PDB file of C-alpha atoms in Angstrom:
ATOM      1  CA  MET H  22       0.000   0.000   0.000  1.00  0.00           C
ATOM      2  CA  LEU H  23       2.799   2.419   0.915  1.00  0.00           C
ATOM      3  CA  THR H  24       4.638   1.666  -2.316  1.00  0.00           C
ATOM      4  CA  SER H  25       1.471   2.292  -4.341  1.00  0.00           C
ATOM      5  CA  LEU H  26       0.953   5.614  -2.574  1.00  0.00           C
ATOM      6  CA  LEU H  27       4.545   6.707  -3.177  1.00  0.00           C
ATOM      7  CA  THR H  28       4.217   5.772  -6.835  1.00  0.00           C
ATOM      8  CA  ALA H  29       0.859   7.399  -7.430  1.00  0.00           C
ATOM      9  CA  LEU H  30       1.132  10.709  -5.599  1.00  0.00           C
ATOM     10  CA  PRO H  31       3.869  12.375  -7.680  1.00  0.00           C
ATOM     11  CA  ALA H  32       1.914  11.628 -10.844  1.00  0.00           C
ATOM     12  CA  THR H  33      -1.167  13.322  -9.411  1.00  0.00           C
ATOM     13  CA  LEU H  34       0.484  16.561  -8.325  1.00  0.00           C
ATOM     14  CA  PRO H  35      -1.492  19.528  -9.577  1.00  0.00           C
ATOM     15  CA  ALA H  36      -0.154  21.199 -12.656  1.00  0.00           C
ATOM     16  CA  VAL H  37      -0.280  24.525 -10.825  1.00  0.00           C
ATOM     17  CA  LEU H  38       2.904  23.497  -8.952  1.00  0.00           C
ATOM     18  CA  GLY H  39       4.861  23.932 -12.135  1.00  0.00           C
ATOM     19  CA  THR H  40       7.372  21.560 -13.676  1.00  0.00           C
ATOM     20  CA  ALA H  41      10.793  21.931 -15.226  1.00  0.00           C
ATOM     21  CA  ALA H  42      12.883  19.973 -17.681  1.00  0.00           C
ATOM     22  CA  PRO H  43      16.693  19.673 -17.869  1.00  0.00           C
ATOM     23  CA  GLU H  44      16.634  22.097 -20.778  1.00  0.00           C
ATOM     24  CA  ASP H  45      15.133  24.718 -18.446  1.00  0.00           C
ATOM     25  CA  ALA H  46      17.885  24.364 -15.823  1.00  0.00           C
ATOM     26  CA  PRO H  47      20.101  27.431 -15.285  1.00  0.00           C
ATOM     27  CA  VAL H  48      23.552  27.274 -16.851  1.00  0.00           C
ATOM     28  CA  LEU H  49      26.062  27.144 -14.000  1.00  0.00           C
ATOM     29  CA  PRO H  50      29.870  27.336 -13.934  1.00  0.00           C
ATOM     30  CA  PRO H  51      31.906  24.330 -12.751  1.00  0.00           C
ATOM     31  CA  PHE H  52      31.138  23.450  -9.144  1.00  0.00           C
ATOM     32  CA  GLY H  53      33.681  24.426  -6.495  1.00  0.00           C
ATOM     33  CA  LEU H  54      34.110  26.236  -3.191  1.00  0.00           C
ATOM     34  CA  ASP H  55      33.913  29.592  -4.936  1.00  0.00           C
ATOM     35  CA  THR H  56      30.536  28.756  -6.483  1.00  0.00           C
ATOM     36  CA  VAL H  57      29.186  27.550  -3.118  1.00  0.00           C
ATOM     37  CA  LEU H  58      29.832  31.066  -1.827  1.00  0.00           C
ATOM     38  CA  SER H  59      28.829  32.975  -4.948  1.00  0.00           C
ATOM     39  CA  GLN H  60      25.702  31.179  -6.237  1.00  0.00           C
ATOM     40  CA  TRP H  61      23.280  32.361  -3.566  1.00  0.00           C
ATOM     41  CA  GLY H  62      19.550  32.548  -4.224  1.00  0.00           C
ATOM     42  CA  LEU H  63      16.447  33.854  -2.461  1.00  0.00           C
ATOM     43  CA  ALA H  64      14.301  30.756  -2.096  1.00  0.00           C
ATOM     44  CA  PRO H  65      11.160  32.025  -0.312  1.00  0.00           C
ATOM     45  CA  ILE H  66      10.401  29.067   1.980  1.00  0.00           C
ATOM     46  CA  PRO H  67      13.933  28.699   3.448  1.00  0.00           C
ATOM     47  CA  LEU H  68      14.189  32.468   3.856  1.00  0.00           C
ATOM     48  CA  VAL H  69      10.887  32.712   5.754  1.00  0.00           C
ATOM     49  CA  VAL H  70      11.670  29.685   7.937  1.00  0.00           C
ATOM     50  CA  THR H  71      15.156  31.007   8.763  1.00  0.00           C
ATOM     51  CA  VAL H  72      14.072  34.575   9.539  1.00  0.00           C
ATOM     52  CA  TRP H  73      11.141  33.505  11.719  1.00  0.00           C
ATOM     53  CA  GLY H  74      13.117  30.770  13.456  1.00  0.00           C
ATOM     54  CA  ILE H  75      16.042  33.022  14.364  1.00  0.00           C
ATOM     55  CA  GLY H  76      13.797  35.980  15.176  1.00  0.00           C
ATOM     56  CA  LEU H  77      11.531  34.092  17.591  1.00  0.00           C
ATOM     57  CA  TYR H  78      14.467  32.396  19.296  1.00  0.00           C
ATOM     58  CA  LEU H  79      16.356  35.660  19.837  1.00  0.00           C
ATOM     59  CA  LEU H  80      13.140  37.287  21.062  1.00  0.00           C
ATOM     60  CA  GLY H  81      12.855  34.562  23.690  1.00  0.00           C
ATOM     61  CA  VAL H  82      16.478  35.012  24.766  1.00  0.00           C
ATOM     62  CA  SER H  83      15.979  38.783  24.965  1.00  0.00           C
ATOM     63  CA  THR H  84      12.850  38.317  27.086  1.00  0.00           C
ATOM     64  CA  LEU H  85      14.768  36.156  29.556  1.00  0.00           C
ATOM     65  CA  ARG H  86      17.615  38.642  29.843  1.00  0.00           C
ATOM     66  CA  ARG H  87      15.278  41.604  30.375  1.00  0.00           C
ATOM     67  CA  ARG H  88      13.857  39.920  33.456  1.00  0.00           C
ATOM     68  CA  GLY H  89      17.307  38.977  34.730  1.00  0.00           C
ATOM     69  CA  ASP H  90      17.320  35.268  33.851  1.00  0.00           C
ATOM     70  CA  ALA H  91      20.306  33.589  32.251  1.00  0.00           C
ATOM     71  CA  TRP H  92      20.322  31.513  29.081  1.00  0.00           C
ATOM     72  CA  PRO H  93      23.433  29.541  28.039  1.00  0.00           C
ATOM     73  CA  TRP H  94      25.202  31.170  25.115  1.00  0.00           C
ATOM     74  CA  ALA H  95      26.101  27.721  23.757  1.00  0.00           C
ATOM     75  CA  ARG H  96      22.418  26.948  23.203  1.00  0.00           C
ATOM     76  CA  THR H  97      21.924  30.192  21.299  1.00  0.00           C
ATOM     77  CA  PHE H  98      25.010  29.500  19.187  1.00  0.00           C
ATOM     78  CA  SER H  99      23.840  25.946  18.470  1.00  0.00           C
ATOM     79  CA  PHE H 100      20.345  26.972  17.372  1.00  0.00           C
ATOM     80  CA  VAL H 101      21.000  30.262  15.572  1.00  0.00           C
ATOM     81  CA  VAL H 102      24.470  29.855  14.054  1.00  0.00           C
ATOM     82  CA  VAL H 103      24.856  26.102  13.549  1.00  0.00           C
ATOM     83  CA  GLY H 104      21.258  24.961  13.180  1.00  0.00           C
ATOM     84  CA  MET H 105      19.510  27.729  11.271  1.00  0.00           C
ATOM     85  CA  GLY H 106      22.782  28.786   9.636  1.00  0.00           C
ATOM     86  CA  ALA H 107      23.371  25.297   8.243  1.00  0.00           C
ATOM     87  CA  PHE H 108      19.739  25.110   7.133  1.00  0.00           C
ATOM     88  CA  TYR H 109      19.993  28.362   5.182  1.00  0.00           C
ATOM     89  CA  LEU H 110      23.412  27.452   3.769  1.00  0.00           C
ATOM     90  CA  ALA H 111      22.105  24.104   2.519  1.00  0.00           C
ATOM     91  CA  THR H 112      18.928  25.518   0.983  1.00  0.00           C
ATOM     92  CA  SER H 113      20.014  28.906  -0.408  1.00  0.00           C
ATOM     93  CA  SER H 114      23.745  28.848  -1.182  1.00  0.00           C
ATOM     94  CA  GLY H 115      25.613  27.149  -4.002  1.00  0.00           C
ATOM     95  CA  PHE H 116      24.610  23.782  -2.503  1.00  0.00           C
ATOM     96  CA  ALA H 117      21.021  24.629  -3.380  1.00  0.00           C
ATOM     97  CA  ALA H 118      21.970  26.001  -6.809  1.00  0.00           C
ATOM     98  CA  TYR H 119      23.699  22.745  -7.758  1.00  0.00           C
ATOM     99  CA  ASP H 120      21.538  20.231  -5.861  1.00  0.00           C
ATOM    100  CA  SER H 121      19.572  19.340  -8.987  1.00  0.00           C
ATOM    101  CA  THR H 122      22.653  19.484 -11.221  1.00  0.00           C
ATOM    102  CA  LEU H 123      24.952  17.112  -9.329  1.00  0.00           C
ATOM    103  CA  LEU H 124      23.627  14.214  -7.260  1.00  0.00           C
ATOM    104  CA  SER H 125      26.800  14.334  -5.169  1.00  0.00           C
ATOM    105  CA  VAL H 126      26.040  17.934  -4.139  1.00  0.00           C
ATOM    106  CA  HIS H 127      22.469  16.962  -3.337  1.00  0.00           C
ATOM    107  CA  MET H 128      23.805  14.198  -1.070  1.00  0.00           C
ATOM    108  CA  VAL H 129      25.895  16.693   0.921  1.00  0.00           C
ATOM    109  CA  GLN H 130      22.775  18.809   1.280  1.00  0.00           C
ATOM    110  CA  HIS H 131      20.783  15.727   2.323  1.00  0.00           C
ATOM    111  CA  MET H 132      23.196  14.849   5.147  1.00  0.00           C
ATOM    112  CA  VAL H 133      23.326  18.430   6.437  1.00  0.00           C
ATOM    113  CA  LEU H 134      19.534  18.731   6.520  1.00  0.00           C
ATOM    114  CA  SER H 135      18.814  15.300   7.971  1.00  0.00           C
ATOM    115  CA  MET H 136      21.587  15.084  10.581  1.00  0.00           C
ATOM    116  CA  VAL H 137      23.502  18.301  11.299  1.00  0.00           C
ATOM    117  CA  VAL H 138      20.530  20.686  11.365  1.00  0.00           C
ATOM    118  CA  PRO H 139      18.249  18.540  13.607  1.00  0.00           C
ATOM    119  CA  LEU H 140      21.059  17.924  16.108  1.00  0.00           C
ATOM    120  CA  ALA H 141      22.005  21.614  16.347  1.00  0.00           C
ATOM    121  CA  LEU H 142      18.388  22.735  16.693  1.00  0.00           C
ATOM    122  CA  ALA H 143      17.742  20.139  19.404  1.00  0.00           C
ATOM    123  CA  LEU H 144      20.795  21.250  21.399  1.00  0.00           C
ATOM    124  CA  GLY H 145      19.441  24.811  21.251  1.00  0.00           C
ATOM    125  CA  ALA H 146      16.462  23.741  23.456  1.00  0.00           C
ATOM    126  CA  PRO H 147      13.845  25.993  21.783  1.00  0.00           C
ATOM    127  CA  VAL H 148      10.936  24.256  23.538  1.00  0.00           C
ATOM    128  CA  THR H 149      12.469  24.938  26.950  1.00  0.00           C
ATOM    129  CA  LEU H 150      13.033  28.556  25.918  1.00  0.00           C
ATOM    130  CA  ALA H 151       9.411  28.862  24.800  1.00  0.00           C
ATOM    131  CA  LEU H 152       8.094  27.361  28.052  1.00  0.00           C
ATOM    132  CA  ARG H 153      10.119  29.907  30.038  1.00  0.00           C
ATOM    133  CA  THR H 154       9.069  32.957  28.013  1.00  0.00           C
ATOM    134  CA  LEU H 155       5.574  32.424  26.593  1.00  0.00           C
ATOM    135  CA  PRO H 156       2.606  34.052  28.376  1.00  0.00           C
ATOM    136  CA  GLY H 157      -0.094  31.969  30.043  1.00  0.00           C
ATOM    137  CA  ALA H 158      -2.414  30.858  27.228  1.00  0.00           C
ATOM    138  CA  PRO H 159       0.251  30.053  24.600  1.00  0.00           C
ATOM    139  CA  ARG H 160       2.301  28.251  27.245  1.00  0.00           C
ATOM    140  CA  ARG H 161      -0.667  26.108  28.257  1.00  0.00           C
ATOM    141  CA  LEU H 162      -1.302  25.319  24.597  1.00  0.00           C
ATOM    142  CA  LEU H 163       2.318  24.248  24.108  1.00  0.00           C
ATOM    143  CA  LEU H 164       2.152  22.040  27.209  1.00  0.00           C
ATOM    144  CA  ALA H 165      -1.070  20.486  25.933  1.00  0.00           C
ATOM    145  CA  LEU H 166       0.615  19.720  22.606  1.00  0.00           C
ATOM    146  CA  LEU H 167       3.636  18.168  24.334  1.00  0.00           C
ATOM    147  CA  HIS H 168       1.360  15.908  26.391  1.00  0.00           C
ATOM    148  CA  SER H 169      -1.043  15.094  23.558  1.00  0.00           C
ATOM    149  CA  ARG H 170      -1.502  11.652  22.054  1.00  0.00           C
ATOM    150  CA  VAL H 171      -0.275  12.924  18.684  1.00  0.00           C
ATOM    151  CA  ALA H 172       3.028  14.038  20.235  1.00  0.00           C
ATOM    152  CA  ARG H 173       3.442  10.690  21.985  1.00  0.00           C
ATOM    153  CA  VAL H 174       2.817   8.805  18.748  1.00  0.00           C
ATOM    154  CA  LEU H 175       5.138  10.988  16.654  1.00  0.00           C
ATOM    155  CA  SER H 176       7.920  10.627  19.232  1.00  0.00           C
ATOM    156  CA  PHE H 177       7.496   6.856  19.739  1.00  0.00           C
ATOM    157  CA  PRO H 178      11.101   5.608  19.275  1.00  0.00           C
ATOM    158  CA  PRO H 179      10.393   2.587  17.009  1.00  0.00           C
ATOM    159  CA  LEU H 180       8.219   4.763  14.746  1.00  0.00           C
ATOM    160  CA  THR H 181      10.739   7.620  14.509  1.00  0.00           C
ATOM    161  CA  PHE H 182      13.528   5.111  13.861  1.00  0.00           C
ATOM    162  CA  ALA H 183      11.531   3.498  11.030  1.00  0.00           C
ATOM    163  CA  LEU H 184      10.721   6.896   9.486  1.00  0.00           C
ATOM    164  CA  TYR H 185      14.324   8.036   9.677  1.00  0.00           C
ATOM    165  CA  VAL H 186      15.750   4.837   8.208  1.00  0.00           C
ATOM    166  CA  LEU H 187      13.131   4.196   5.505  1.00  0.00           C
ATOM    167  CA  SER H 188      12.621   7.773   4.263  1.00  0.00           C
ATOM    168  CA  PRO H 189      15.848   7.896   2.187  1.00  0.00           C
ATOM    169  CA  TRP H 190      14.966   4.594   0.531  1.00  0.00           C
ATOM    170  CA  ALA H 191      11.497   5.925  -0.299  1.00  0.00           C
ATOM    171  CA  LEU H 192      13.039   9.136  -1.637  1.00  0.00           C
ATOM    172  CA  TYR H 193      15.683   7.646  -3.945  1.00  0.00           C
ATOM    173  CA  PHE H 194      13.861   4.513  -5.080  1.00  0.00           C
ATOM    174  CA  SER H 195      10.440   5.920  -5.861  1.00  0.00           C
ATOM    175  CA  PRO H 196       9.138   8.658  -8.210  1.00  0.00           C
ATOM    176  CA  TRP H 197       9.438  11.195  -5.410  1.00  0.00           C
ATOM    177  CA  TYR H 198      13.023  12.116  -6.253  1.00  0.00           C
ATOM    178  CA  ASP H 199      12.124  12.564  -9.924  1.00  0.00           C
ATOM    179  CA  ALA H 200       9.237  14.801  -8.829  1.00  0.00           C
ATOM    180  CA  SER H 201      11.618  16.899  -6.723  1.00  0.00           C
ATOM    181  CA  LEU H 202      13.749  17.538  -9.814  1.00  0.00           C
ATOM    182  CA  THR H 203      10.841  18.778 -11.920  1.00  0.00           C
ATOM    183  CA  SER H 204       8.713  20.590  -9.299  1.00  0.00           C
ATOM    184  CA  ALA H 205      10.055  23.485  -7.236  1.00  0.00           C
ATOM    185  CA  PHE H 206       7.337  22.941  -4.647  1.00  0.00           C
ATOM    186  CA  VAL H 207       8.143  19.241  -4.163  1.00  0.00           C
ATOM    187  CA  HIS H 208      11.822  20.191  -4.049  1.00  0.00           C
ATOM    188  CA  GLU H 209      11.302  22.616  -1.159  1.00  0.00           C
ATOM    189  CA  MET H 210       9.007  20.181   0.661  1.00  0.00           C
ATOM    190  CA  MET H 211      11.719  17.536   0.383  1.00  0.00           C
ATOM    191  CA  HIS H 212      14.095  19.841   2.267  1.00  0.00           C
ATOM    192  CA  LEU H 213      11.568  20.416   5.058  1.00  0.00           C
ATOM    193  CA  HIS H 214      10.800  16.687   5.135  1.00  0.00           C
ATOM    194  CA  LEU H 215      14.467  15.817   5.726  1.00  0.00           C
ATOM    195  CA  VAL H 216      14.714  18.264   8.635  1.00  0.00           C
ATOM    196  CA  THR H 217      11.378  17.176  10.143  1.00  0.00           C
ATOM    197  CA  VAL H 218      12.120  13.459  10.063  1.00  0.00           C
ATOM    198  CA  GLY H 219      15.605  14.073  11.458  1.00  0.00           C
ATOM    199  CA  ALA H 220      14.165  16.214  14.254  1.00  0.00           C
ATOM    200  CA  LEU H 221      11.533  13.601  15.169  1.00  0.00           C
ATOM    201  CA  PHE H 222      14.269  10.993  15.517  1.00  0.00           C
ATOM    202  CA  PHE H 223      17.115  12.956  17.134  1.00  0.00           C
ATOM    203  CA  TRP H 224      15.235  15.443  19.345  1.00  0.00           C
ATOM    204  CA  PRO H 225      14.254  12.907  22.050  1.00  0.00           C
ATOM    205  CA  LEU H 226      17.680  11.233  21.810  1.00  0.00           C
ATOM    206  CA  MET H 227      19.980  14.264  21.843  1.00  0.00           C
ATOM    207  CA  GLY H 228      17.835  17.211  22.826  1.00  0.00           C
ATOM    208  CA  ILE H 229      17.491  19.009  26.149  1.00  0.00           C
ATOM    209  CA  ASP H 230      13.798  19.831  25.824  1.00  0.00           C
ATOM    210  CA  PRO H 231      11.114  17.982  27.846  1.00  0.00           C
ATOM    211  CA  VAL H 232       9.615  16.257  24.809  1.00  0.00           C
ATOM    212  CA  PRO H 233       7.876  12.864  24.762  1.00  0.00           C
ATOM    213  CA  GLY H 234       9.757   9.771  23.659  1.00  0.00           C
ATOM    214  CA  ARG H 235      12.822  10.268  25.858  1.00  0.00           C
ATOM    215  CA  VAL H 236      14.501   7.018  26.851  1.00  0.00           C
ATOM    216  CA  GLY H 237      17.530   5.987  28.894  1.00  0.00           C
ATOM    217  CA  TYR H 238      21.044   6.648  27.635  1.00  0.00           C
ATOM    218  CA  PRO H 239      21.877   2.997  26.846  1.00  0.00           C
ATOM    219  CA  PHE H 240      18.835   2.824  24.573  1.00  0.00           C
ATOM    220  CA  ARG H 241      19.766   6.174  22.971  1.00  0.00           C
ATOM    221  CA  VAL H 242      23.221   4.880  22.129  1.00  0.00           C
ATOM    222  CA  ALA H 243      21.708   1.693  20.694  1.00  0.00           C
ATOM    223  CA  MET H 244      19.332   3.719  18.488  1.00  0.00           C
ATOM    224  CA  VAL H 245      22.193   5.789  17.061  1.00  0.00           C
ATOM    225  CA  VAL H 246      24.306   2.676  16.490  1.00  0.00           C
ATOM    226  CA  LEU H 247      21.472   1.054  14.569  1.00  0.00           C
ATOM    227  CA  THR H 248      21.263   3.955  12.101  1.00  0.00           C
ATOM    228  CA  LEU H 249      24.876   3.600  10.953  1.00  0.00           C
ATOM    229  CA  PRO H 250      24.519   0.281   9.048  1.00  0.00           C
ATOM    230  CA  PHE H 251      21.433   1.577   7.255  1.00  0.00           C
ATOM    231  CA  HIS H 252      23.287   4.673   6.015  1.00  0.00           C
ATOM    232  CA  ALA H 253      26.209   2.515   4.936  1.00  0.00           C
ATOM    233  CA  PHE H 254      23.949  -0.021   3.207  1.00  0.00           C
ATOM    234  CA  LEU H 255      22.045   2.688   1.347  1.00  0.00           C
ATOM    235  CA  GLY H 256      25.298   4.354   0.304  1.00  0.00           C
ATOM    236  CA  VAL H 257      26.763   1.090  -0.970  1.00  0.00           C
ATOM    237  CA  THR H 258      23.514   0.294  -2.799  1.00  0.00           C
ATOM    238  CA  ILE H 259      23.554   3.673  -4.566  1.00  0.00           C
ATOM    239  CA  MET H 260      27.232   3.224  -5.443  1.00  0.00           C
ATOM    240  CA  GLY H 261      26.722  -0.212  -6.938  1.00  0.00           C
ATOM    241  CA  GLN H 262      23.473   0.047  -8.857  1.00  0.00           C
ATOM    242  CA  SER H 263      23.471   0.508 -12.607  1.00  0.00           C
ATOM    243  CA  THR H 264      20.121   2.339 -12.771  1.00  0.00           C
ATOM    244  CA  LEU H 265      20.553   6.086 -12.542  1.00  0.00           C
ATOM    245  CA  ILE H 266      18.721   7.957  -9.796  1.00  0.00           C
ATOM    246  CA  GLY H 267      16.684  10.674 -11.461  1.00  0.00           C
ATOM    247  CA  GLY H 268      16.338   8.701 -14.685  1.00  0.00           C
ATOM    248  CA  ASP H 269      17.642  10.603 -17.695  1.00  0.00           C
ATOM    249  CA  TRP H 270      17.697  13.980 -15.892  1.00  0.00           C
ATOM    250  CA  TYR H 271      21.466  14.113 -15.339  1.00  0.00           C
ATOM    251  CA  PRO H 272      22.481  12.647 -18.737  1.00  0.00           C
ATOM    252  CA  ARG H 273      20.255  15.199 -20.472  1.00  0.00           C
ATOM    253  CA  LEU H 274      21.906  17.985 -18.470  1.00  0.00           C
ATOM    254  CA  ALA H 275      25.266  16.769 -19.789  1.00  0.00           C
ATOM    255  CA  GLU H 276      23.969  17.162 -23.342  1.00  0.00           C
ATOM    256  CA  GLY H 277      23.385  20.895 -22.763  1.00  0.00           C
ATOM    257  CA  PRO H 278      25.684  23.880 -22.231  1.00  0.00           C
ATOM    258  CA  MET H 279      27.135  22.437 -18.987  1.00  0.00           C
ATOM    259  CA  GLY H 280      28.263  19.249 -20.698  1.00  0.00           C
ATOM    260  CA  SER H 281      31.832  20.532 -20.935  1.00  0.00           C
ATOM    261  CA  TRP H 282      32.363  20.208 -17.182  1.00  0.00           C
ATOM    262  CA  LEU H 283      29.623  17.908 -15.841  1.00  0.00           C
ATOM    263  CA  PRO H 284      30.963  14.503 -14.748  1.00  0.00           C
ATOM    264  CA  ASP H 285      29.586  11.214 -15.993  1.00  0.00           C
ATOM    265  CA  ALA H 286      26.221  10.647 -14.281  1.00  0.00           C
ATOM    266  CA  ALA H 287      27.148   7.127 -13.147  1.00  0.00           C
ATOM    267  CA  ALA H 288      30.455   8.327 -11.678  1.00  0.00           C
ATOM    268  CA  ASP H 289      28.740  11.183  -9.873  1.00  0.00           C
ATOM    269  CA  GLN H 290      26.145   8.759  -8.482  1.00  0.00           C
ATOM    270  CA  GLU H 291      28.939   6.539  -7.186  1.00  0.00           C
ATOM    271  CA  LEU H 292      30.483   9.592  -5.494  1.00  0.00           C
ATOM    272  CA  ALA H 293      27.081  10.473  -4.001  1.00  0.00           C
ATOM    273  CA  GLY H 294      26.760   7.005  -2.498  1.00  0.00           C
ATOM    274  CA  GLY H 295      30.245   7.303  -1.030  1.00  0.00           C
ATOM    275  CA  ILE H 296      29.352  10.674   0.501  1.00  0.00           C
ATOM    276  CA  LEU H 297      26.249   9.172   2.086  1.00  0.00           C
ATOM    277  CA  TRP H 298      28.234   6.245   3.466  1.00  0.00           C
ATOM    278  CA  GLY H 299      31.241   8.194   4.740  1.00  0.00           C
ATOM    279  CA  SER H 300      29.474  11.268   6.087  1.00  0.00           C
ATOM    280  CA  GLY H 301      26.893   9.111   7.877  1.00  0.00           C
ATOM    281  CA  ASP H 302      29.662   7.428   9.848  1.00  0.00           C
ATOM    282  CA  LEU H 303      31.474  10.737  10.421  1.00  0.00           C
ATOM    283  CA  VAL H 304      28.402  12.568  11.741  1.00  0.00           C
ATOM    284  CA  GLY H 305      27.514   9.466  13.749  1.00  0.00           C
ATOM    285  CA  ILE H 306      30.799   9.882  15.646  1.00  0.00           C
ATOM    286  CA  GLY H 307      29.717  13.414  16.492  1.00  0.00           C
ATOM    287  CA  PHE H 308      26.447  12.065  17.838  1.00  0.00           C
ATOM    288  CA  PHE H 309      28.314   9.600  20.044  1.00  0.00           C
ATOM    289  CA  ILE H 310      30.456  12.413  21.448  1.00  0.00           C
ATOM    290  CA  VAL H 311      27.348  14.474  22.272  1.00  0.00           C
ATOM    291  CA  LEU H 312      25.632  11.474  23.876  1.00  0.00           C
ATOM    292  CA  PHE H 313      28.741  10.627  25.883  1.00  0.00           C
ATOM    293  CA  VAL H 314      29.032  14.172  27.240  1.00  0.00           C
ATOM    294  CA  GLN H 315      25.326  14.272  28.085  1.00  0.00           C
ATOM    295  CA  TRP H 316      25.527  10.848  29.744  1.00  0.00           C
ATOM    296  CA  VAL H 317      28.509  11.901  31.884  1.00  0.00           C
ATOM    297  CA  ARG H 318      26.784  15.134  32.930  1.00  0.00           C
ATOM    298  CA  SER H 319      23.597  13.261  33.756  1.00  0.00           C
ATOM    299  CA  SER H 320      25.536  10.720  35.831  1.00  0.00           C
ATOM    300  CA  ARG H 321      27.296  13.502  37.731  1.00  0.00           C
ATOM    301  CA  GLN H 322      24.015  15.277  38.428  1.00  0.00           C
ATOM    302  CA  GLU H 323      22.489  12.014  39.618  1.00  0.00           C
ATOM    303  CA  ALA H 324      25.517  11.422  41.840  1.00  0.00           C
ATOM    304  CA  ARG H 325      25.183  14.909  43.347  1.00  0.00           C
ATOM    305  CA  ARG H 326      21.485  14.343  43.992  1.00  0.00           C
ATOM    306  CA  GLU H 327      22.260  11.013  45.645  1.00  0.00           C
ATOM    307  CA  ASP H 328      24.971  12.638  47.775  1.00  0.00           C
ATOM    308  CA  ARG H 329      22.526  15.314  48.912  1.00  0.00           C
ATOM    309  CA  ARG H 330      19.922  12.656  49.696  1.00  0.00           C
ATOM    310  CA  LEU H 331      22.421  10.650  51.736  1.00  0.00           C
ATOM    311  CA  ASP H 332      23.636  13.797  53.533  1.00  0.00           C
ATOM    312  CA  LEU H 333      20.067  14.708  54.452  1.00  0.00           C
ATOM    313  CA  LEU H 334      19.396  11.159  55.588  1.00  0.00           C
ATOM    314  CA  GLU H 335      22.579  11.124  57.677  1.00  0.00           C
ATOM    315  CA  ALA H 336      21.734  14.493  59.223  1.00  0.00           C
ATOM    316  CA  ARG H 337      18.228  13.313  60.081  1.00  0.00           C
ATOM    317  CA  GLU H 338      19.559  10.134  61.680  1.00  0.00           C
ATOM    318  CA  ALA H 339      22.056  12.197  63.684  1.00  0.00           C
ATOM    319  CA  ARG H 340      19.277  14.471  64.954  1.00  0.00           C
ATOM    320  CA  GLU H 341      17.163  11.493  65.876  1.00  0.00           C
ATOM    321  CA  SER H 342      20.120   9.907  67.712  1.00  0.00           C
ATOM    322  CA  ARG H 343      20.754  13.119  69.662  1.00  0.00           C
ATOM    323  CA  ALA H 344      17.097  13.419  70.499  1.00  0.00           C
ATOM    324  CA  ALA H 345      17.013   9.791  71.680  1.00  0.00           C
ATOM    325  CA  ALA H 346      20.134  10.334  73.784  1.00  0.00           C
ATOM    326  CA  GLU H 347      18.679  13.421  75.374  1.00  0.00           C
ATOM    327  CA  GLN H 348      15.424  11.566  76.084  1.00  0.00           C
ATOM    328  CA  THR H 349      17.352   8.692  77.700  1.00  0.00           C
ATOM    329  CA  GLY H 350      19.443  11.115  79.790  1.00  0.00           C
ATOM    330  CA  ARG H 351      16.331  12.558  81.321  1.00  0.00           C
TER     331      ARG H 351
END
């Protein structure tokens, strides 16, 4: 049923979304670091999401500071600079300009949106910031959403794991990727989909916010470990298959004005698979470091709480002993 849905929906997209062909693609210079920094665009959806995301977060931080409360600068840096910055870089810079020209560039963009951005946003703790700064009614609404059945279902670890692992397979081995090449709307929705699915999976595992679906640290480590073979397997599959992802899109691009510098489509697909494989393992190491630090901090906090509990218990027993001694002395 799922396969039928994935196959049918792209074909039924309304014509009003607009479609493009390789012949309509902009003529770009050879890809390199200079073009990543020079080929910026003003994609409306990423721009709106970035401006509103950064603006609301900084408004919350400013509200806390005006009333004399502290907010860790590292959280602000993680959310604003790393999280939203990486999101805008991936969706509006040269990575976005070339993401439908080179599959290898798209794969870099994919890994940034699905792994780096969700982790950085989660470490920024925006839900905690909102709970500390929102007025009464909006705060109660947010709490109701966090405790709702929908939130519990969407944060259920086996479900989020399945979504995170299976989504790339559904993207690259169904008509959805072809639709993202020909429809600007589907293309932008694909970007938001990658961030959303990554956030659903990583937020309860890595985040600081009081969201549903949080589990113990051993289980968190196991969940991250389980993702690594799936990334590697998908990367190896893409590297080894003879069928081109995107059909004839990339070969037809090579027949146009950019043919003088575009690589062979099969070779670029092999590079894309290698990027998916290697970067998945590399970012996974970063996740392990974050989890390890969080686990150590949590253990230390638990140890301090236990020390305080034992100190209080010892003090109470000492008082009771003194009281008993005084009672006996009388």
